[in-house]
Tab-separated table of C-alpha atoms in Angstrom:
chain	number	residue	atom	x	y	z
U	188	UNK	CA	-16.924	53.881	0.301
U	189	UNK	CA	-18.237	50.362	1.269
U	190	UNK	CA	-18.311	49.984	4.896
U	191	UNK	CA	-19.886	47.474	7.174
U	192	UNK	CA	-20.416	48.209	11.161
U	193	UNK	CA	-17.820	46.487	12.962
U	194	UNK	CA	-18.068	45.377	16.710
U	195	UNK	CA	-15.308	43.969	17.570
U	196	UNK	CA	-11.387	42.839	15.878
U	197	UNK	CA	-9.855	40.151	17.756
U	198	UNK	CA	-6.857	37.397	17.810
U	199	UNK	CA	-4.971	35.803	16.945
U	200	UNK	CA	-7.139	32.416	18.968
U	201	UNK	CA	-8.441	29.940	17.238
U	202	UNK	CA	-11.611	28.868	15.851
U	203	UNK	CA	-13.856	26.569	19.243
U	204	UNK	CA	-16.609	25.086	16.998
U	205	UNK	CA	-17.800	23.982	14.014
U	206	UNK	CA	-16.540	22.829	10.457
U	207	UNK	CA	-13.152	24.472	10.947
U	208	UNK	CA	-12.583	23.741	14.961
U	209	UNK	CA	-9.062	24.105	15.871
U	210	UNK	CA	-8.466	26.567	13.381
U	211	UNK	CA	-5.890	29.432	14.050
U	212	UNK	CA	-7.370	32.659	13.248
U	213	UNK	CA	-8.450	35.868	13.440
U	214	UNK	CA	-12.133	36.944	14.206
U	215	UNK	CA	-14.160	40.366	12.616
U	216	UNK	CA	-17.395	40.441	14.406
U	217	UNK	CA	-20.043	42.344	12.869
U	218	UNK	CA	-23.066	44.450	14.515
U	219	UNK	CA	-26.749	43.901	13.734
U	220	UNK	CA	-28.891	40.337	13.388
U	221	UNK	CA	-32.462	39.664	12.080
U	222	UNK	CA	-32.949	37.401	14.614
U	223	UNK	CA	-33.057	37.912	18.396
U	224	UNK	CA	-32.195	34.400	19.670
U	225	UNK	CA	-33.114	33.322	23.144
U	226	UNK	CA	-29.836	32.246	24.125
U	227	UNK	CA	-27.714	34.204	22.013
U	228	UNK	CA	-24.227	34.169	23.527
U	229	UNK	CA	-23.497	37.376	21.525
U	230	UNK	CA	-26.295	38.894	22.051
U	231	UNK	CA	-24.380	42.296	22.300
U	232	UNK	CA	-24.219	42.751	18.682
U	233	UNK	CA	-27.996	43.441	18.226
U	234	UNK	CA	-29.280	44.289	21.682
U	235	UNK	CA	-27.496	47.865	22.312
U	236	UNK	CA	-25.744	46.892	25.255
U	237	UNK	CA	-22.742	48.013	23.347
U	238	UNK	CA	-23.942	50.243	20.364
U	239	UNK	CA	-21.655	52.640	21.412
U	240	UNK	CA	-18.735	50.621	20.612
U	241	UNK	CA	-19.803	49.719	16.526
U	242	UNK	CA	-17.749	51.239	13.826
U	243	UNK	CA	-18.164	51.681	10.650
U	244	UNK	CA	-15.273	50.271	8.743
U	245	UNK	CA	-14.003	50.124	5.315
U	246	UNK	CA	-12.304	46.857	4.109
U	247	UNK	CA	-8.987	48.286	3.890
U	248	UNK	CA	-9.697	49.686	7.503
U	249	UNK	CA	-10.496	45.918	8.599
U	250	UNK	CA	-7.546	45.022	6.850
U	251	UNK	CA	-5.035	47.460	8.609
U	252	UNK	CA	-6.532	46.610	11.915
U	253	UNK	CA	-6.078	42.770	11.697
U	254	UNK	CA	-2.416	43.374	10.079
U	255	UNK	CA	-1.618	45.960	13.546
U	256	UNK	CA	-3.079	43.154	15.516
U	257	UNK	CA	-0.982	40.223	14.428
U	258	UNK	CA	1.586	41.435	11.857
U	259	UNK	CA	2.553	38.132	9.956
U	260	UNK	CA	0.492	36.342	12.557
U	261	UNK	CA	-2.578	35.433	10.770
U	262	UNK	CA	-3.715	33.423	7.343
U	263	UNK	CA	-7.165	32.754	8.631
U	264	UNK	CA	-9.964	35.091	8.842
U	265	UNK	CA	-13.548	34.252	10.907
U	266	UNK	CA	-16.314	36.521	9.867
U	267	UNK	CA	-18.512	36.363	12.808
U	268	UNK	CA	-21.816	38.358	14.474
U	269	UNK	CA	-24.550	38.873	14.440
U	270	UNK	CA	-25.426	37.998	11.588
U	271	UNK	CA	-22.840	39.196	9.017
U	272	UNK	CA	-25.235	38.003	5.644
U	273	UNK	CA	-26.994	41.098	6.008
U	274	UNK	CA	-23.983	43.265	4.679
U	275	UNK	CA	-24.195	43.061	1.545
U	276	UNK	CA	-20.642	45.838	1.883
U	277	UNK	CA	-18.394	43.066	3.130
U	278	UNK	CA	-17.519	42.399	-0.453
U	279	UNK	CA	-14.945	44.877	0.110
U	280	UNK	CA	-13.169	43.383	2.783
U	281	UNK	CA	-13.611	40.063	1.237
U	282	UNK	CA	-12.264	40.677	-2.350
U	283	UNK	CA	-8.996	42.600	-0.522
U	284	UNK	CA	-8.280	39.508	1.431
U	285	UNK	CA	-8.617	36.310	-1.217
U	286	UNK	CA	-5.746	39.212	-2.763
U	287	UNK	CA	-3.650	38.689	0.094
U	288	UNK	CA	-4.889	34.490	-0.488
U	289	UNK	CA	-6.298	34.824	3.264
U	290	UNK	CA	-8.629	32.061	4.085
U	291	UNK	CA	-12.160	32.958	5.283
U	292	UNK	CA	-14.772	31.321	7.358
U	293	UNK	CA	-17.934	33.213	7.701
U	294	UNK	CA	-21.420	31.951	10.034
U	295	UNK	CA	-24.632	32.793	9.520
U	296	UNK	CA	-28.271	31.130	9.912
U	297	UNK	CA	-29.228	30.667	6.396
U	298	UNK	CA	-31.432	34.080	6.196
U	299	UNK	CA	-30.026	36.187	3.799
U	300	UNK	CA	-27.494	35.155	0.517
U	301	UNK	CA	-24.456	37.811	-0.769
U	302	UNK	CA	-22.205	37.178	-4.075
U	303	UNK	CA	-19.434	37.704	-1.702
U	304	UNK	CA	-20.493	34.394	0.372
U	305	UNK	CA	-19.097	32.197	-2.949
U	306	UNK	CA	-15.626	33.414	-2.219
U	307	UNK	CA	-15.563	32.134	1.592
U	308	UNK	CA	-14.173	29.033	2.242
U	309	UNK	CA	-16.356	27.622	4.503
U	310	UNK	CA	-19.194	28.744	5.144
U	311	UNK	CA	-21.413	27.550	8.119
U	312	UNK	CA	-25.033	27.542	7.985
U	313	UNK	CA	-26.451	27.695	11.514
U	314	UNK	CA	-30.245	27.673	11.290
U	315	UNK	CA	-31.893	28.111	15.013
U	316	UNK	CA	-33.605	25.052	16.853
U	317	UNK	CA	-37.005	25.980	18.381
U	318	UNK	CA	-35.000	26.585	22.118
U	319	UNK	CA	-34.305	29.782	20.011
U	320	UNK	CA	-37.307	31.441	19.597
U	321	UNK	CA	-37.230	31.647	16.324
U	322	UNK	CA	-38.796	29.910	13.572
U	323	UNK	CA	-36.945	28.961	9.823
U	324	UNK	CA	-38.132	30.116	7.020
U	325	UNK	CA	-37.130	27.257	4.622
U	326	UNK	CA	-38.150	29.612	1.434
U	327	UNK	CA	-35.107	31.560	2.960
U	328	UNK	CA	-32.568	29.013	3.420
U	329	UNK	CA	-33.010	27.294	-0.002
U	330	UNK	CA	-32.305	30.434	-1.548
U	331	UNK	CA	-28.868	31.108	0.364
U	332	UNK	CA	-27.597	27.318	-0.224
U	333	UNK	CA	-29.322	27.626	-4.086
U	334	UNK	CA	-26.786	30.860	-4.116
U	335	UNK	CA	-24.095	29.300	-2.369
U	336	UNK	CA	-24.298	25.552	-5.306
U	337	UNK	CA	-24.327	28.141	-8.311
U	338	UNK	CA	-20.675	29.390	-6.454
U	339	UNK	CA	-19.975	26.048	-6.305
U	340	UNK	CA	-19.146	27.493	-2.436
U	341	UNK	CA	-18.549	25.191	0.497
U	342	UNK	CA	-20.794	25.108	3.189
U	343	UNK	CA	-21.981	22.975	6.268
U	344	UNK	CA	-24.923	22.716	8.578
U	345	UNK	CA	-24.858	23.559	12.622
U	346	UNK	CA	-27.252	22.936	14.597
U	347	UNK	CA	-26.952	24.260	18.719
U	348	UNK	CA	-29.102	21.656	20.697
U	349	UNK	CA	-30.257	22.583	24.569
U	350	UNK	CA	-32.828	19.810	24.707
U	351	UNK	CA	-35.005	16.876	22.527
U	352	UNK	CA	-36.788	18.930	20.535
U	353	UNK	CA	-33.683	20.505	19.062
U	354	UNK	CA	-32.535	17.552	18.647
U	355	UNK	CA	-35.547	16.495	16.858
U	356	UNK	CA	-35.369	19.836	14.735
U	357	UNK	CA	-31.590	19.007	13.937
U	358	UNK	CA	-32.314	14.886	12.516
U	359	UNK	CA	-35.293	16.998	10.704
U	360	UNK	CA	-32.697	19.896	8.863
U	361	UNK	CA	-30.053	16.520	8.438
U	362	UNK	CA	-32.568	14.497	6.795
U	363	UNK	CA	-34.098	16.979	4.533
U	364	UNK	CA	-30.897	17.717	3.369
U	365	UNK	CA	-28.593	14.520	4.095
U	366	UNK	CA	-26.111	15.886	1.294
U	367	UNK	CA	-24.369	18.708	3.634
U	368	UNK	CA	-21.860	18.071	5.906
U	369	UNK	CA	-23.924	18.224	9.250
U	370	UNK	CA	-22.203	18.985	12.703
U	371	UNK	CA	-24.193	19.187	16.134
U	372	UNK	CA	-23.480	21.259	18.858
U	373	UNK	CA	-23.934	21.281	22.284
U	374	UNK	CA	-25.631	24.721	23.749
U	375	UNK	CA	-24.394	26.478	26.174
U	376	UNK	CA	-27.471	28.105	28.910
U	377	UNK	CA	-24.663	29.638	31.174
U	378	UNK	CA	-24.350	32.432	30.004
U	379	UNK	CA	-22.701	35.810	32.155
U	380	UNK	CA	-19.604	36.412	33.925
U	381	UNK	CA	-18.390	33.915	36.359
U	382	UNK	CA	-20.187	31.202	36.245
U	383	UNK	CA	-19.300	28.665	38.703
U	384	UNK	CA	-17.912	25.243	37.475
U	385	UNK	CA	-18.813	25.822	33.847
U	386	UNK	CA	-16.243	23.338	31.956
U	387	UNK	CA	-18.048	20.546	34.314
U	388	UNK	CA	-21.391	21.969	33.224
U	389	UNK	CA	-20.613	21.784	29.577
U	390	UNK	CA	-19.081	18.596	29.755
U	391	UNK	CA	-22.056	17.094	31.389
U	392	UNK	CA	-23.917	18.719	28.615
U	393	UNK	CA	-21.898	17.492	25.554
U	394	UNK	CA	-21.839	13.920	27.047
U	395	UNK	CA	-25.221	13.680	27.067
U	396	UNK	CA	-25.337	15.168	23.288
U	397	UNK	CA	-23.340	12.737	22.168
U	398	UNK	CA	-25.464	10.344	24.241
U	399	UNK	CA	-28.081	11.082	21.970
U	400	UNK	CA	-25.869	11.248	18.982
U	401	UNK	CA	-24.797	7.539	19.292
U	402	UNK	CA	-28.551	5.919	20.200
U	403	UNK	CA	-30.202	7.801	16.882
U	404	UNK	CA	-29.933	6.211	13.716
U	405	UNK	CA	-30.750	9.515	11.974
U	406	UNK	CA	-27.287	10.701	12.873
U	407	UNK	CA	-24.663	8.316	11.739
U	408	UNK	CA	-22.985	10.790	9.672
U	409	UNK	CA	-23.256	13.829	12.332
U	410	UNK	CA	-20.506	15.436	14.422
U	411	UNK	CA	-20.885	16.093	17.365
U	412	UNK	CA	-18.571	19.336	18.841
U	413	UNK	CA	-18.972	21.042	22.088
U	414	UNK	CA	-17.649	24.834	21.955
U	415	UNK	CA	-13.566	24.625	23.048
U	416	UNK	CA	-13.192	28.278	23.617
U	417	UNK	CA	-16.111	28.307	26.617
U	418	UNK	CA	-14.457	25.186	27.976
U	419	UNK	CA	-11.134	27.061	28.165
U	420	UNK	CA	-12.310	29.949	28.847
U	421	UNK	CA	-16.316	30.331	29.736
U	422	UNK	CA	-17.679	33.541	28.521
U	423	UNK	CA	-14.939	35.874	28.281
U	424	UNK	CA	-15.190	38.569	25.168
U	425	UNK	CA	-12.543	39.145	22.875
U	426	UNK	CA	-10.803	36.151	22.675
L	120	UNK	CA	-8.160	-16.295	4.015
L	121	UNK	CA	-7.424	-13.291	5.242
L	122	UNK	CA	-7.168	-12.188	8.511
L	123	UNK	CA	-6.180	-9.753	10.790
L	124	UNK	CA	-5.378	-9.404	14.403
L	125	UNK	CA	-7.658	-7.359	16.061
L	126	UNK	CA	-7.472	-6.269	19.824
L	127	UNK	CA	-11.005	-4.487	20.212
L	128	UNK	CA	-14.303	-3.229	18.024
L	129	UNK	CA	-16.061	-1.043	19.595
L	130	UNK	CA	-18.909	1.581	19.226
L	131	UNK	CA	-21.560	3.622	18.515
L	132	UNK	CA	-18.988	6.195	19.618
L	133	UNK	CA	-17.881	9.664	18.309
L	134	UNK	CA	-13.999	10.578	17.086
L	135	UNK	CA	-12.045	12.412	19.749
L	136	UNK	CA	-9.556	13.799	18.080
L	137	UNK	CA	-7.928	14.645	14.523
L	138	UNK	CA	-9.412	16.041	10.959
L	139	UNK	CA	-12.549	14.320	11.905
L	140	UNK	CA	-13.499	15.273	15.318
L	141	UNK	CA	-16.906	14.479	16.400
L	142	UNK	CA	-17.830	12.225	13.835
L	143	UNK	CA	-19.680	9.482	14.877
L	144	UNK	CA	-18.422	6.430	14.570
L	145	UNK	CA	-17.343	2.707	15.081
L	146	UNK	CA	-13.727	1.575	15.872
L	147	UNK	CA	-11.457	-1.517	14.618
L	148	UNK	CA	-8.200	-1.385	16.789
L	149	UNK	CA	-5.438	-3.577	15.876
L	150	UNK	CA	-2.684	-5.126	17.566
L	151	UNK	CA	0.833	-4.549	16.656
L	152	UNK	CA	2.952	-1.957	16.237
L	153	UNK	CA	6.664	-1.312	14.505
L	154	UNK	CA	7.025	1.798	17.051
L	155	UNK	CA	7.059	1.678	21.514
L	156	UNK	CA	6.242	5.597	21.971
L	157	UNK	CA	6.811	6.258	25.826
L	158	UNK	CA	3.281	7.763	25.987
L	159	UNK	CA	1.270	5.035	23.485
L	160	UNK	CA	-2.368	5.548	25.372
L	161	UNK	CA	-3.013	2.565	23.656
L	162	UNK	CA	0.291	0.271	24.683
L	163	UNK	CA	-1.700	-2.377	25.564
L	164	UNK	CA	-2.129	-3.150	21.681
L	165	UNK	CA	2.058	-3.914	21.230
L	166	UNK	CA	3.079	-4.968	24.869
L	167	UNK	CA	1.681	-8.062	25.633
L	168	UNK	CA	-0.514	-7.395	28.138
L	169	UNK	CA	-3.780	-7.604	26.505
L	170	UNK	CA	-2.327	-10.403	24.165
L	171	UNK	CA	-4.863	-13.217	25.174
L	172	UNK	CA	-7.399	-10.948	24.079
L	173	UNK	CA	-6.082	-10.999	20.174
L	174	UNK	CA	-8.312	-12.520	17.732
L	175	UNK	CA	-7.113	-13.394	14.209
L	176	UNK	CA	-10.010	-12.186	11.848
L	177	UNK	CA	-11.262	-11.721	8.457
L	178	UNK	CA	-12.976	-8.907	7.029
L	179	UNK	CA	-16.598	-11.004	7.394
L	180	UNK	CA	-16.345	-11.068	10.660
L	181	UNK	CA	-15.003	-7.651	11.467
L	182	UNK	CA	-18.411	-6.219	9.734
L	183	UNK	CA	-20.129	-8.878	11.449
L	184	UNK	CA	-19.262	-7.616	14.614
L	185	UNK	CA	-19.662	-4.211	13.676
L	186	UNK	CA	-23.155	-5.051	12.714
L	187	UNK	CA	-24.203	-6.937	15.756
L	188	UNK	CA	-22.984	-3.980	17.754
L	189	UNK	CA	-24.854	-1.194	15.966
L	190	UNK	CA	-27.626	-2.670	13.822
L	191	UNK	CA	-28.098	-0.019	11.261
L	192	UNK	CA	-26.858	2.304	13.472
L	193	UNK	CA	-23.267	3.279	11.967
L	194	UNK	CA	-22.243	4.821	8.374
L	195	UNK	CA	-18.449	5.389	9.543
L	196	UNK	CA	-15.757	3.105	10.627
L	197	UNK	CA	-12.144	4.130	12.189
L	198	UNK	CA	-9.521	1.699	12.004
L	199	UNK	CA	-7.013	2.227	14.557
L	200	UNK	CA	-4.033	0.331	16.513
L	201	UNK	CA	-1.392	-0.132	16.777
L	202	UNK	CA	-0.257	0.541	13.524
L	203	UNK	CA	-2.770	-1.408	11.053
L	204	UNK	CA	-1.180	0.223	8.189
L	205	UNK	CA	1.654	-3.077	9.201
L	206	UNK	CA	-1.190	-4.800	7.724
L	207	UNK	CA	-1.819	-5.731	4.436
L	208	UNK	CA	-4.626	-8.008	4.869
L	209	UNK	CA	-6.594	-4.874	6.399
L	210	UNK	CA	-7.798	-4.901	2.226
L	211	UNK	CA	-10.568	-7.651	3.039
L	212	UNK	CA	-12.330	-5.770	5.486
L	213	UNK	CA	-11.804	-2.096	3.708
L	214	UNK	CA	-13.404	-3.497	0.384
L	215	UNK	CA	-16.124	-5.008	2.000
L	216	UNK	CA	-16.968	-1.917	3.839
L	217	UNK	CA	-16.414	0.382	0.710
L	218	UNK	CA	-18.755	-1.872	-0.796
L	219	UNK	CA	-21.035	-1.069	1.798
L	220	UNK	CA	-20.651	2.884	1.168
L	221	UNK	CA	-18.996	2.784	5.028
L	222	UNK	CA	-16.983	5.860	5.464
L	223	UNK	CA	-14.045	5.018	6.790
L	224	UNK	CA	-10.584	6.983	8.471
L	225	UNK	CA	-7.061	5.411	9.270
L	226	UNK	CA	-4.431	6.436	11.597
L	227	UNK	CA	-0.633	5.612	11.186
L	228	UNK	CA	2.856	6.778	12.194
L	229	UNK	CA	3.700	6.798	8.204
L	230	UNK	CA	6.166	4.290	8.473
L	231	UNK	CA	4.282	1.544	6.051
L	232	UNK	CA	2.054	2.400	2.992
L	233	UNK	CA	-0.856	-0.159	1.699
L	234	UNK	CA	-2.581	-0.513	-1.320
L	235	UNK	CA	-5.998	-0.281	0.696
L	236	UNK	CA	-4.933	2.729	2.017
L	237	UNK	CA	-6.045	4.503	-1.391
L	238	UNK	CA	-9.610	3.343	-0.284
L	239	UNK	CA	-9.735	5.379	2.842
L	240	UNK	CA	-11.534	8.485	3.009
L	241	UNK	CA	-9.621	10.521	5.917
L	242	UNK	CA	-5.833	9.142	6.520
L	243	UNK	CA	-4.295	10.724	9.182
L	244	UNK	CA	-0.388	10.273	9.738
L	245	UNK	CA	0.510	10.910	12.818
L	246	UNK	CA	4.864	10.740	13.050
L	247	UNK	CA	5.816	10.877	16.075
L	248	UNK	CA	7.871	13.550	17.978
L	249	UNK	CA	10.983	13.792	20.130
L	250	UNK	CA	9.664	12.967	23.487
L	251	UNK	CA	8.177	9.638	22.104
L	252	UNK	CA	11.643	8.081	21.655
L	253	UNK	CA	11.276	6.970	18.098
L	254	UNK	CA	13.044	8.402	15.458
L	255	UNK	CA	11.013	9.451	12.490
L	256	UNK	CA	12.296	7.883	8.922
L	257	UNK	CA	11.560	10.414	6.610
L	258	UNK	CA	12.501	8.332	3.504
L	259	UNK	CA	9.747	5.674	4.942
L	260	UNK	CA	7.283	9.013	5.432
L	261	UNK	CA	7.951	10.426	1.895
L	262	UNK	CA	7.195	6.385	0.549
L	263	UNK	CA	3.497	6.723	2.526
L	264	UNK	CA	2.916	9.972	1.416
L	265	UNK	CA	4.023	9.268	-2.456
L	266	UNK	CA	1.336	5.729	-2.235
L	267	UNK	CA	-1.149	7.944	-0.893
L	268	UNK	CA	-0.923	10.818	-3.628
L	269	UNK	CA	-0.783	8.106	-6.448
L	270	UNK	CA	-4.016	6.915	-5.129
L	271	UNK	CA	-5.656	10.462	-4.783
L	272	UNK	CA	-6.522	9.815	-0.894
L	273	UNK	CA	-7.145	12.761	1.217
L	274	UNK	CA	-4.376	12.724	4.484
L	275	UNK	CA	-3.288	15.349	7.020
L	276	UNK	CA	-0.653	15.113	9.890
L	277	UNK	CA	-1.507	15.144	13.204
L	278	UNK	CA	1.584	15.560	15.378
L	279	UNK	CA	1.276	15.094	19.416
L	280	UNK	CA	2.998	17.814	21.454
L	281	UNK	CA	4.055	17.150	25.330
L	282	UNK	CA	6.351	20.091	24.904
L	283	UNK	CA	8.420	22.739	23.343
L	284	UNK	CA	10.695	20.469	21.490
L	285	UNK	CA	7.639	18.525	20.400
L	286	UNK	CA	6.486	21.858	18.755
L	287	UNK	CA	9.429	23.076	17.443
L	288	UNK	CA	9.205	19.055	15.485
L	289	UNK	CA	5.896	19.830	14.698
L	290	UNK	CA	7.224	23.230	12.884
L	291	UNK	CA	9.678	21.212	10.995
L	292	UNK	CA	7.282	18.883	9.615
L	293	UNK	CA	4.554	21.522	8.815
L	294	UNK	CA	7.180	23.616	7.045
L	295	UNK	CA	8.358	20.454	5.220
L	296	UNK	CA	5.316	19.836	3.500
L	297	UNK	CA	2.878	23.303	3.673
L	298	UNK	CA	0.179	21.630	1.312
L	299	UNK	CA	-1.001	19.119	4.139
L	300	UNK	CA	-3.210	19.669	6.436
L	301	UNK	CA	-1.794	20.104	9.619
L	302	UNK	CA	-3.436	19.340	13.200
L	303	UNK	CA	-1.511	19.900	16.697
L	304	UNK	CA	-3.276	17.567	19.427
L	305	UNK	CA	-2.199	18.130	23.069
L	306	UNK	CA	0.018	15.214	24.632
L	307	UNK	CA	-1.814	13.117	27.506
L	308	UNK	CA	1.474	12.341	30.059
L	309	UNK	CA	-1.311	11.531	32.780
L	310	UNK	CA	-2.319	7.819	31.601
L	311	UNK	CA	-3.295	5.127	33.590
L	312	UNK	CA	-6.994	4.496	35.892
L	313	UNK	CA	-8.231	7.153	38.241
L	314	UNK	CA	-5.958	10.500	37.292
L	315	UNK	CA	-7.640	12.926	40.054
L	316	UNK	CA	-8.777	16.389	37.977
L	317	UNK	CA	-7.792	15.003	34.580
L	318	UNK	CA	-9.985	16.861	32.396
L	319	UNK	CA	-8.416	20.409	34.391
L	320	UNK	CA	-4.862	18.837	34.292
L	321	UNK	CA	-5.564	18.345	30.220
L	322	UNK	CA	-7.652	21.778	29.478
L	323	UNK	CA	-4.529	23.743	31.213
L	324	UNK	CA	-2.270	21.488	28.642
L	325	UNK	CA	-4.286	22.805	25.804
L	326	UNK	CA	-4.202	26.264	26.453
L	327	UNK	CA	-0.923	26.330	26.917
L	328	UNK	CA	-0.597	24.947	23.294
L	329	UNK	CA	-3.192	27.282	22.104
L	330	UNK	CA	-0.710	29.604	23.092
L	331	UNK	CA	2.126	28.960	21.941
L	332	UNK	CA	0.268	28.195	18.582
L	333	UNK	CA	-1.615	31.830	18.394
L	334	UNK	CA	2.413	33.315	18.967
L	335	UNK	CA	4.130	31.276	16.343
L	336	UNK	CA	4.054	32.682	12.873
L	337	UNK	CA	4.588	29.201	11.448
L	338	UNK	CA	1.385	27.923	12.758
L	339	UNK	CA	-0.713	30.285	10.892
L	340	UNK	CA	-2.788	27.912	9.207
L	341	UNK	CA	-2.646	24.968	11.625
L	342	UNK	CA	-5.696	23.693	13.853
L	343	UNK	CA	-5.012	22.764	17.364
L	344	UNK	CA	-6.902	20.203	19.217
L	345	UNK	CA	-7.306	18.527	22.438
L	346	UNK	CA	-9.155	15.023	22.556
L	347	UNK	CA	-12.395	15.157	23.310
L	348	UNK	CA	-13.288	11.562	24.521
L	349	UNK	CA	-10.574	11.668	27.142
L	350	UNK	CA	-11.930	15.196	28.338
L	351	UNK	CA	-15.117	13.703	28.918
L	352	UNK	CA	-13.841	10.094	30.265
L	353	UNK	CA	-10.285	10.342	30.801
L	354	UNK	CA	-8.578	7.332	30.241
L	355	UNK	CA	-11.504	4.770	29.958
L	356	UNK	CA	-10.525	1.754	27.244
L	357	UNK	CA	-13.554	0.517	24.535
L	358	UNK	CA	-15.251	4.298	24.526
C-alpha cells in the first residue's frame, strides 16, 4: 500500500496566498521537509514538535477523511507541508482524486520532481530567499520545472521577502526565468500565539513590499500578495 | 480622431482586487457610466462632481501619460471607470498598447460588448447585485459574453456581496454559467474620507463571507476576495 505521512486534514477555508488566492478548498498537509527554513511558519512538520501526531495514510484514507470533513463541500484540494515533493507515494491520492475531477494545488521549493506533480493544477514553486537560511541549488530546480514542461504542467514562482536582499534574490529568480508567472510575498517574522496587533504589522509590511514592487523596474510583471489567512486570523493551526 | 473621456491615470500601483490581484500595474479610469450602484466607490466618475476634471483624449496621449508617469517602469495597464466598455473609441489606445506588448485587464458591468474587448488579456464582468439597485439584463450579459467567446478572450465574474441576498445573486449567476471563473469580493458600505478602524471594519466583512462561502456547497470552486488597496489605504482616490 502507498502511503504518505500525513500531519494534518483541514477545511473547508480557502486558499490566503499565492497563484490560486481566494480559492475555496481543502488542505492535506504533509510531514517531513529537506529544508529547515529560518522562519518557517510550519515549522511543525519537520521539527518534532508534533511527530506524535503524523499518520501514515493511504490515498483512499485521505480521500475518506476529506469526504467526512466536508461531504459535498469541497472541489479543491491544497497539498501543503513540509515539503510534499519528497513523496514520491502521493501518486495514490492524486490519481484517486483527478477520478473524482478534484482540482489540486500543491507547494513546494523546487527541490525534488514526482510524475504525479504533471497532474496538479497549479503548482507553486517557492524557492527560499537568503532570510531563509538556505541556499538554491539551481541544478535542482531546473530539473523539477524541466519535469514539470515535459507534463506540459502549470506552475508559478513565489518568492517570501522579509528584507532587500530577498528582494534582490526574488528580481534575480524573475529575471533568470522571466517566462513564469512570478508572485511576491510579503513574510511574516511574527510568528507564535498571540501576537499583539499583527494585521497592523503585516499591513505595514506588505505596504512597504509593494513599495518596493512599484519603484523596481525588474518587477513590472510581479504580484505582489500578502498572506489573507494570517491577516484574518494570525497564526492559528488548522484553518 | 479618437478620443475618450478620461477622469484619472494613475500609477506605478498594484491591482487590489479580482482574477489579477497583486499585479502591478497602471490605471486608465474613465468617466461615464450606464449604471448609479448605491455603493459605486468610484461615483465620482458618473455624478458630476469631478466633471471639470474630464479630459477628452486619444490613445497617444493616454500612453503618453502613462509613459511620463512610469518611464519604463510598467508592462500592465488596467482600464477602469465607469464603465469604459460604453466606449468604443477605447480601440485607439488598446491597439497602441497591444502593439506595445502592454498587458492589459478591463472591468465592466456586462451591459455593452466592444470589438477591442477581444484584445484584452483579463476581462472581468462584474454585474451587479441586489443591494446596488440596478437590475441586471441578462439578454445584454449573454450579448458580452457571446462577443467575448467569439473573440477567444479570457473573462471571469466578479460579483460584490454587502449581504445575504447579494450571495444568494451571486449563486444564481455562478450556477448560470459553471465554466467561468467566479470571484466573490467583499462589499465596502463604509466609503467616504477618514472611516475610523476601516481596515478591522472590512477584515470582519471578509470573514464573514469566507464563511458563508466555506458552508455553501455551491461555492465549491469559487475564490473569495477582499480588496487589498483599500485594506492598506482605505478609501484614498489615484492609489
Amino acid at each position: 500500500m502507498m502511503r504518505v505521512p500525513v500531519l494534518e486534514i483541514f477545511g473547508p477555508t480557502f486558499q490566503g496566498e499565492g497563484a490560486v488566492i481566494g480559492q475555496k478548498t481543502m488542505f492535506v498537509r504533509t510531514a517531513g521537509c529537506d529544508y529547515s527554513c529560518s522562519w518557517c511558519d510550519s515549522a511543525f512538520t519537520w521539527d518534532g514538535s508534533q511527530k506524535d501526531r503524523i499518520r501514515m495514510m493511504t490515498g483512499e484514507e485521505i480521500l475518506a477523511e476529506l469526504d467526512g470533513l466536508a461531504p459535498n463541500n469541497y472541489s479543491h484540494v491544497t497539498i501543503s507541508g513540509g515539503n510534499p515533493a519528497l513523496l514520491k507515494n502521493m501518486s495514490g491520492f492524486v490519481e484517486l482524486a483527478k477520478e473524482r475531477n478534484i482540482q489540486m494545488a500543491v507547494e513546494t521549493q523546487g527541490t525534488v520532481f514526482q510524475e504525479w506533480m504533471k497532474d496538479i493544477d497549479d503548482v507553486t514553486i517557492s524557492p527560499k530567499p537568503p532570510s531563509s537560511g538556505m541556499v538554491t541549488d539551481y541544478g535542482k530546480l531546473e530539473k523539477v520545472m524541466a519535469g514539470l514542461d515535459a507534463g506540459g504542467a502549470c506552475y508559478n514562482f513565489k518568492v517570501v521577502v522579509f528584507d532587500e536582499q530577498d528582494f534582490e534574490y526574488a528580481a534575480h529568480i524573475h529575471q533568470k526565468y522571466p517566462d513564469v508567472a512570478f508572485y511576491l510575498q510579503v513574510g511574516n517574522p511574527f510568528l507564535g500565539d498571540n501576537v499583539a496587533d499583527h494585521t497592523n504589522k503585516l499591513l505595514e509590511r506588505y505596504n512597504n513590499l509593494v513599495d518596493m514592487t512599484m519603484k523596481d523596474q525588474r518587477m513590472n510583471d510581479a504580484r505582489v500578495l500578502p498572506q489573507l489567512h494570517t491577516l484574518l486570523w494570525s497564526n492559528k493551526q488548522g484553518v
